[in-house]
Coordinates of C-alpha atoms in Angstrom, one line a residue:
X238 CA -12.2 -12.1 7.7
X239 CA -9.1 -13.4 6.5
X240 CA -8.0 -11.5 3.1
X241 CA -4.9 -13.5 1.1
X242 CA -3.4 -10.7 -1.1
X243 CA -1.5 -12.8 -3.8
X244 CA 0.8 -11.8 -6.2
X245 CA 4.2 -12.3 -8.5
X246 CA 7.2 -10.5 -7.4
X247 CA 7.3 -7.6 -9.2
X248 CA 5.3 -5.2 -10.6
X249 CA 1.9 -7.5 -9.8
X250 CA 3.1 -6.9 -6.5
X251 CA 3.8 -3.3 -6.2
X252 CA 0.2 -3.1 -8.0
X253 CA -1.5 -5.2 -5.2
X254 CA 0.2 -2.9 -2.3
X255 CA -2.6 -0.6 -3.6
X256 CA -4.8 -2.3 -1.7
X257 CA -3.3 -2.5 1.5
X258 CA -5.7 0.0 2.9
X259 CA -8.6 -1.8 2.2
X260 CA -6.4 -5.3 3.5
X261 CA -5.5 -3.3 6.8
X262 CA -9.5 -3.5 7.9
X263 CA -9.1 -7.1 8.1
X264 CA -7.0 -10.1 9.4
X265 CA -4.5 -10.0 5.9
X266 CA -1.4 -11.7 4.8
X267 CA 0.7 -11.4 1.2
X268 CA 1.5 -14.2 -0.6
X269 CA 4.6 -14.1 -3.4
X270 CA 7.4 -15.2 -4.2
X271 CA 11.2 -14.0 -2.5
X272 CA 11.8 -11.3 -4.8
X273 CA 13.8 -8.3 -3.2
X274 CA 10.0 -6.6 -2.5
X275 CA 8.8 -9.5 -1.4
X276 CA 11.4 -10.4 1.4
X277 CA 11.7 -6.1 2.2
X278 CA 7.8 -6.6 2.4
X279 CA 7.8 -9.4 5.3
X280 CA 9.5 -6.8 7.8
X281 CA 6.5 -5.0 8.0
X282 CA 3.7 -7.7 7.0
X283 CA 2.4 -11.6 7.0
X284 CA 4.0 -12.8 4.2
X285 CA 3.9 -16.6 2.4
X286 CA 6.8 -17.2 -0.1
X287 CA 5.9 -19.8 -2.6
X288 CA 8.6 -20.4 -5.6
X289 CA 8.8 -18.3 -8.6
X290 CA 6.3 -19.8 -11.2
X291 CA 5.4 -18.1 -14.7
X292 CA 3.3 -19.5 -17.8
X293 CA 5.6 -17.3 -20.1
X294 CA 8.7 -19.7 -18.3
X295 CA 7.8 -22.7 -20.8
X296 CA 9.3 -20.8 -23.6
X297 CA 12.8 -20.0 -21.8
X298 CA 13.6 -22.8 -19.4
X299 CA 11.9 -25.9 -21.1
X300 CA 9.1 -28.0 -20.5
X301 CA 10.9 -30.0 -17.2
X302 CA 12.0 -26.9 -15.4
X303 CA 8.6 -25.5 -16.0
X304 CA 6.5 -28.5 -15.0
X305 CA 8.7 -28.6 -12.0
X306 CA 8.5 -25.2 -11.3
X307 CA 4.8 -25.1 -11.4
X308 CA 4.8 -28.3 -9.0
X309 CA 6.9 -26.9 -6.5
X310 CA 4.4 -24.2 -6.5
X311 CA 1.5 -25.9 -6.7
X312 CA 2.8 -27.3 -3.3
X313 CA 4.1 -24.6 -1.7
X314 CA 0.3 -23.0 -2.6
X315 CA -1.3 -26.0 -1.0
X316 CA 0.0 -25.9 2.2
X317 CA -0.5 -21.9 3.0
X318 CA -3.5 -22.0 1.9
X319 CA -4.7 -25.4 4.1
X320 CA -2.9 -24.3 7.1
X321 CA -4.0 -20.4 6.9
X322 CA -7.1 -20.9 5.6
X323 CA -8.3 -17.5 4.1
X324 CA -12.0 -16.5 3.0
X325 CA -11.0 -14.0 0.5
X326 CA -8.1 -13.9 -1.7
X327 CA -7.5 -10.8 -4.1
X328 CA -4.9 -11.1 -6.9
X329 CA -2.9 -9.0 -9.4
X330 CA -1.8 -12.1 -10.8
X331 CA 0.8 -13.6 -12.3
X332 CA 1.5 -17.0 -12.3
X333 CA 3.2 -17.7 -9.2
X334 CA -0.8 -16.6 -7.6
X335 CA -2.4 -19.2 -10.0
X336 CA -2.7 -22.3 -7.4
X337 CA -3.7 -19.7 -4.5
X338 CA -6.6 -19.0 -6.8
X339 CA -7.5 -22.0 -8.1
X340 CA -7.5 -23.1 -4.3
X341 CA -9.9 -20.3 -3.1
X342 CA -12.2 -21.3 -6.2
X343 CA -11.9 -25.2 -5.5
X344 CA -12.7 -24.6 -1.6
X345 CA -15.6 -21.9 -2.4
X346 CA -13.7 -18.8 -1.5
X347 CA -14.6 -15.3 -2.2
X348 CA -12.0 -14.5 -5.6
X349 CA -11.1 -11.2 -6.4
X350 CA -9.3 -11.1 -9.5
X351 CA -7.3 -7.3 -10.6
X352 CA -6.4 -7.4 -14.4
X353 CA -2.5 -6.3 -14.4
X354 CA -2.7 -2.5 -15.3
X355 CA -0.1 -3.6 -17.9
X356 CA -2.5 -4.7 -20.0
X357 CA -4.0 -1.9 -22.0
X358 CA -5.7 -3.2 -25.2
X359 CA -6.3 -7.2 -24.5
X360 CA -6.6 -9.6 -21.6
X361 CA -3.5 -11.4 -20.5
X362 CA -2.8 -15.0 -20.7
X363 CA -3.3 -15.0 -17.0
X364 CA -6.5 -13.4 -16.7
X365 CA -7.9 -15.4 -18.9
X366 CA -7.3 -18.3 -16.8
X367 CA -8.2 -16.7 -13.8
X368 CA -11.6 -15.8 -14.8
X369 CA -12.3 -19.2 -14.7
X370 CA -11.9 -19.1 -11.0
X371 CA -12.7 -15.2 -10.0
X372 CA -16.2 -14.4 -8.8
X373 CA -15.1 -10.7 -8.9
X374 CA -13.4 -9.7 -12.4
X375 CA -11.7 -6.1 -12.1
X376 CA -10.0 -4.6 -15.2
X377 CA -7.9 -1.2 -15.3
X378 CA -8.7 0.3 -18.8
X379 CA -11.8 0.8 -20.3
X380 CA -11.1 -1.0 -23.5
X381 CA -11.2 -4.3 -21.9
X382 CA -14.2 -4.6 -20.4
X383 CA -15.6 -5.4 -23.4
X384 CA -13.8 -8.2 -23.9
X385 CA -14.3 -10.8 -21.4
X386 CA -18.4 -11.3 -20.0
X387 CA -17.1 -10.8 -16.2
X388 CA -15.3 -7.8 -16.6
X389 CA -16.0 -4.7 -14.5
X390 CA -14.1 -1.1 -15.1
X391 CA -12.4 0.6 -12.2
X392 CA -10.5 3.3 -13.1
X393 CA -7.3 3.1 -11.2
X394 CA -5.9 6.6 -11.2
X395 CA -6.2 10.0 -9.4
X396 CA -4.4 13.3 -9.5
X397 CA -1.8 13.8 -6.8
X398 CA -0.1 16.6 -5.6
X399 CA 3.6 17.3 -7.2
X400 CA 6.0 15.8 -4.6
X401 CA 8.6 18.0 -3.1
X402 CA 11.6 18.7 -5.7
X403 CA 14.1 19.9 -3.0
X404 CA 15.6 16.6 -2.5
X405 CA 15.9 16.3 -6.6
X406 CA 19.9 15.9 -7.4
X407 CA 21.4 16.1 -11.4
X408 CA 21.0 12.4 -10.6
X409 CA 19.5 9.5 -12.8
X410 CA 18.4 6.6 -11.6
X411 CA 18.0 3.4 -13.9
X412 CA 16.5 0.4 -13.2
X413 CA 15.4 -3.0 -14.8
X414 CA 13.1 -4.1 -12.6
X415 CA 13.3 -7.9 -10.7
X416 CA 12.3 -10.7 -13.4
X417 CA 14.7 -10.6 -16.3
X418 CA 17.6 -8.8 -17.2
X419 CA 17.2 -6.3 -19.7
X420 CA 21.3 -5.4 -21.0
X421 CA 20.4 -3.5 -23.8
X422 CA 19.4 -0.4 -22.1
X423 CA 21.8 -0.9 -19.1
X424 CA 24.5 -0.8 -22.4
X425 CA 22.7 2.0 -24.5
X426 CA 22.8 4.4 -21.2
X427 CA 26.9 3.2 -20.4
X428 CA 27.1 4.4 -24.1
X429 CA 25.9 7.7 -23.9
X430 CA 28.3 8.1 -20.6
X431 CA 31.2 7.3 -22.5
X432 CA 29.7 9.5 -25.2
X433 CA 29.6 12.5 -22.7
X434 CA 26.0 12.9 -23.6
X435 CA 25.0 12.0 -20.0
X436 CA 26.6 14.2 -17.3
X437 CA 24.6 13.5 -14.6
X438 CA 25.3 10.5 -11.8
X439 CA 23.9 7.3 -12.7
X440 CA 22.8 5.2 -10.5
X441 CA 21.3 1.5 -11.8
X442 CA 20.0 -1.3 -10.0
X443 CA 20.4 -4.0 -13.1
X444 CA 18.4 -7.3 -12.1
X445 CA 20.0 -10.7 -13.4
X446 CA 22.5 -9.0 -15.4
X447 CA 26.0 -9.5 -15.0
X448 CA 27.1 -6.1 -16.5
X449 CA 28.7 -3.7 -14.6
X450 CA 29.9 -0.7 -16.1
X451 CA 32.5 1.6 -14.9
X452 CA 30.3 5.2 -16.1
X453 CA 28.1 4.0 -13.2
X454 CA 27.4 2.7 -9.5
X455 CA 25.4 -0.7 -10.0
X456 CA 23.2 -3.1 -7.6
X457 CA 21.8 -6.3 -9.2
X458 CA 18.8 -5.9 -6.4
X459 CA 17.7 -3.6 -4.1
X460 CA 15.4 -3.2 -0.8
X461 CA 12.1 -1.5 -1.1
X462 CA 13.5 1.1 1.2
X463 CA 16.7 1.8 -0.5
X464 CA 15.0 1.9 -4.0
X465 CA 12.5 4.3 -2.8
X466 CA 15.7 6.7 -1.4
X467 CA 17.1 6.9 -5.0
X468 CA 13.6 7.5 -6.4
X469 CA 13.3 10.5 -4.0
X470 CA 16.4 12.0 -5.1
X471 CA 16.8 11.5 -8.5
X472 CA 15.6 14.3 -10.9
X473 CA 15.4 11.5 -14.0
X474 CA 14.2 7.9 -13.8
X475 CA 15.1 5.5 -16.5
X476 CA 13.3 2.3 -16.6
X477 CA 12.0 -1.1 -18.5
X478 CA 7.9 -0.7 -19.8
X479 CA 6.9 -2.4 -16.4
X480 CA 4.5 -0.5 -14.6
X481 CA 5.5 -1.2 -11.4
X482 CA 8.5 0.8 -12.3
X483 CA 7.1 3.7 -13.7
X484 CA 4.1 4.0 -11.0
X485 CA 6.9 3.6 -8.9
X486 CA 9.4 6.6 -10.5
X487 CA 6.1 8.7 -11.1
X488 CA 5.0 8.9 -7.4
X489 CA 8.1 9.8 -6.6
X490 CA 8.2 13.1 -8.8
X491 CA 10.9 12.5 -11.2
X492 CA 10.7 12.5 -14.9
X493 CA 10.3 8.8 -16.3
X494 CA 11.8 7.7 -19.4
X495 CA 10.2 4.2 -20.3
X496 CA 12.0 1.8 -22.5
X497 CA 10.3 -1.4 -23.6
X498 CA 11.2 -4.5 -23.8
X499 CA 11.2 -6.7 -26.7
X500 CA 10.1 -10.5 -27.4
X501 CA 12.0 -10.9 -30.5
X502 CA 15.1 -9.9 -28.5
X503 CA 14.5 -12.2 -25.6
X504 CA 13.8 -9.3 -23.0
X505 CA 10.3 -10.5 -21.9
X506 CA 7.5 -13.2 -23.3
X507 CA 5.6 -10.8 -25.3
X508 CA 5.2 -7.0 -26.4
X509 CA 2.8 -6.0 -23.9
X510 CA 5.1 -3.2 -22.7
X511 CA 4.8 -1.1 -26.0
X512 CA 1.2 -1.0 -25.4
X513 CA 1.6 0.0 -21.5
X514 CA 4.2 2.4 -22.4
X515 CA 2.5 4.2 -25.1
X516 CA -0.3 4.6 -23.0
X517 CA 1.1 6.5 -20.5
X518 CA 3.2 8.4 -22.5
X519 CA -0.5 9.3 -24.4
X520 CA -1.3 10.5 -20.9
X521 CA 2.0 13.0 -20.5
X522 CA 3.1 10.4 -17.3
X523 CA 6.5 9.4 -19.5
X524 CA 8.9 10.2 -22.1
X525 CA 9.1 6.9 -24.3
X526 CA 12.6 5.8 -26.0
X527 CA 13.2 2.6 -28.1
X528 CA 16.5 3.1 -28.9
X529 CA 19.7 4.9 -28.1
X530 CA 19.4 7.7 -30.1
X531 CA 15.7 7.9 -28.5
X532 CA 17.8 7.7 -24.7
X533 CA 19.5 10.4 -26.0
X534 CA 16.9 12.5 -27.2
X535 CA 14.9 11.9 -24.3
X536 CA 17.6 12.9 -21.5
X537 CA 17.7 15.9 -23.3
X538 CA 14.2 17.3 -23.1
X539 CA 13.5 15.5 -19.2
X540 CA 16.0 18.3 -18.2
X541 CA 13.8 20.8 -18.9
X542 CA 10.4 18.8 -18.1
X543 CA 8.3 19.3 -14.6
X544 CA 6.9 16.3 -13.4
X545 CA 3.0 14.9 -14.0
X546 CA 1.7 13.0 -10.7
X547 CA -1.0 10.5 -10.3
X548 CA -1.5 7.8 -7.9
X549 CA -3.9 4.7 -8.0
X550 CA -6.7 5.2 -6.0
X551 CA -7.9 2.4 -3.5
X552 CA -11.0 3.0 -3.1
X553 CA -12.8 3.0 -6.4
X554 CA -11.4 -1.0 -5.9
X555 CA -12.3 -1.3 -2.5
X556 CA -16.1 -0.2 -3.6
X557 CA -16.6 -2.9 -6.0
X558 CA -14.5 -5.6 -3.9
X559 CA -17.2 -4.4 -0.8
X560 CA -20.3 -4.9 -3.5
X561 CA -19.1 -8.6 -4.3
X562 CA -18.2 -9.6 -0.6
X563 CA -21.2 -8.2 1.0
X564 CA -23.5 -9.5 -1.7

């Protein structure tokens, strides 16, 4: 069986690499876009690059870029899928996965659709648009299931043991993820350096951004193996509401401080990070901080904090995924 995992290329991506156990059992292959996960990613896997592509795009770039954009996909989309062929496709979403799964539906594929574990208290615009097409409908929080008629709960989490905190340095490590720049809390953390309210080293990978400040040692990207080496020995993890990013930081064993991003202030298309975000901070997995004086406070207590682990689990997705396929 021939199982297409498709995905954006970020933190819809790092959320369908959850599944690669159950994908390893079968004849698999990723398709995403060439985000610095995605390319690290095709050392080890099959991997399809298709171009970026994002519904929320048509309110930053225009309607022309973002027609295009979704053409070039659209095309990209068409050819994998022709040429590879594949009987199942499972998706995280976002919109760079749309014509993958409108293919599968079209060509009477098996669909697996995973609502983004960002979304805590309502469907995204996404996965409303994929249910058209999804003959398996899999949501991450209990609250939504009883919201759309298709929708299944799988709880995605599972305690984990605490990782080991010899490698931990006085070391923080920032970063913004790999879809937009987010310079307001790359600025509010070079603040509290100059301030002397952050001692330790900082080091931030900062995305599109062009800043580069002198308190710390900055990488616009990084691979997944060099991200991962920071991760293990940073104590502290500061990082944008994506959950990528704090799944990431948290399986890792540091202490996550989760700042999220705000539409009015062009950081992302909408608010659904303050909803992710205060979610798990409800669940003790992060310290939350909207503003500098928030940073601040929150350095101060992660000091003296032990770390929470979880993991996702795979299988209470695989079971439901088996259910639909063998059905």
């Amino acid at each position: 069986m021939k199982v297409c995992l498709a995905a954006s290329g970020g933190g819809h991506l790092r959320q369908l690499l959850q599944m690669l156990p159950y994908a390893q059992k079968h004849d698999y292959y990723f398709l995403t876009e060439a985000t610095p996960l995605g390319l690290s990613l095709a050392e080890d896997h099959k991997v399809r690059l298709v171009p970026h592509f994002a519904f929320g795009q048509r309110k930053t770039i225009g309607l022309i870029k973002f027609l295009w954009a979704g053409f070039t996909n659209g095309l990209m989309s068409l050819w994998h899928f022709i040429t590879i062929r594949p009987d199942v496709v499972i998706s995280t979403g976002a919109g760079a996965a749309f014509f993958t799964l409108f293919l599968a539906w079209l060509f009477k594929r098996k669909v697996i659709y995973i609502e983004s574990i960002a979304r805590v208290e309502t469907i995204s615009l996404f996965g409303n648009l994929a249910a058209r097409y999804a003959g398996m409908y899999l949501v991450q929080w209990p609250k939504l299931e009883k919201q759309h008629p298709k929708a299944v709960y799988c709880n995605p989490f599972k305690e984990a043991p605490l990782a080991d905190s010899n490698q931990k340095q006085d070391k923080i490590f920032l970063t913004v993820g790999t879809v937009m720049p987010f310079d307001r809390m790359i600025n509010d953390i070079d603040a509290l350096k100059n301030q002397g309210l952050i001692n330790e080293e900082v080091f931030a990978q900062v995305g599109e951004s062009d800043i580069a400040p002198s308190t710390m040692s900055v990488k616009q990207t990084l691979t997944q193996e060099t991200l991962n080496g920071h991760l293990k020995e940073s104590k502290i993890a500061i990082v944008h509401g994506g959950s990528g990013s704090m799944l990431g930081a948290i399986r890792f064993g540091c202490i996550v401080i989760a700042m999220p991003r705000r539409a009015d202030m062009g950081e992302h298309y909408d608010d659904h990070q303050f909803e992710l975000v205060g979610a798990f901070r409800d669940m003790g997995l992060v310290i939350e901080a909207r503003t500098q004086d928030e940073l601040a406070a929150a350095i101060v207590k992660a000091r003296s904090m032990e770390p929470k682990m979880i993991e996702i689990n795979p299988d209470s997705y695989a079971y439901h995924i088996d259910l639909f396929i063998n059905k």
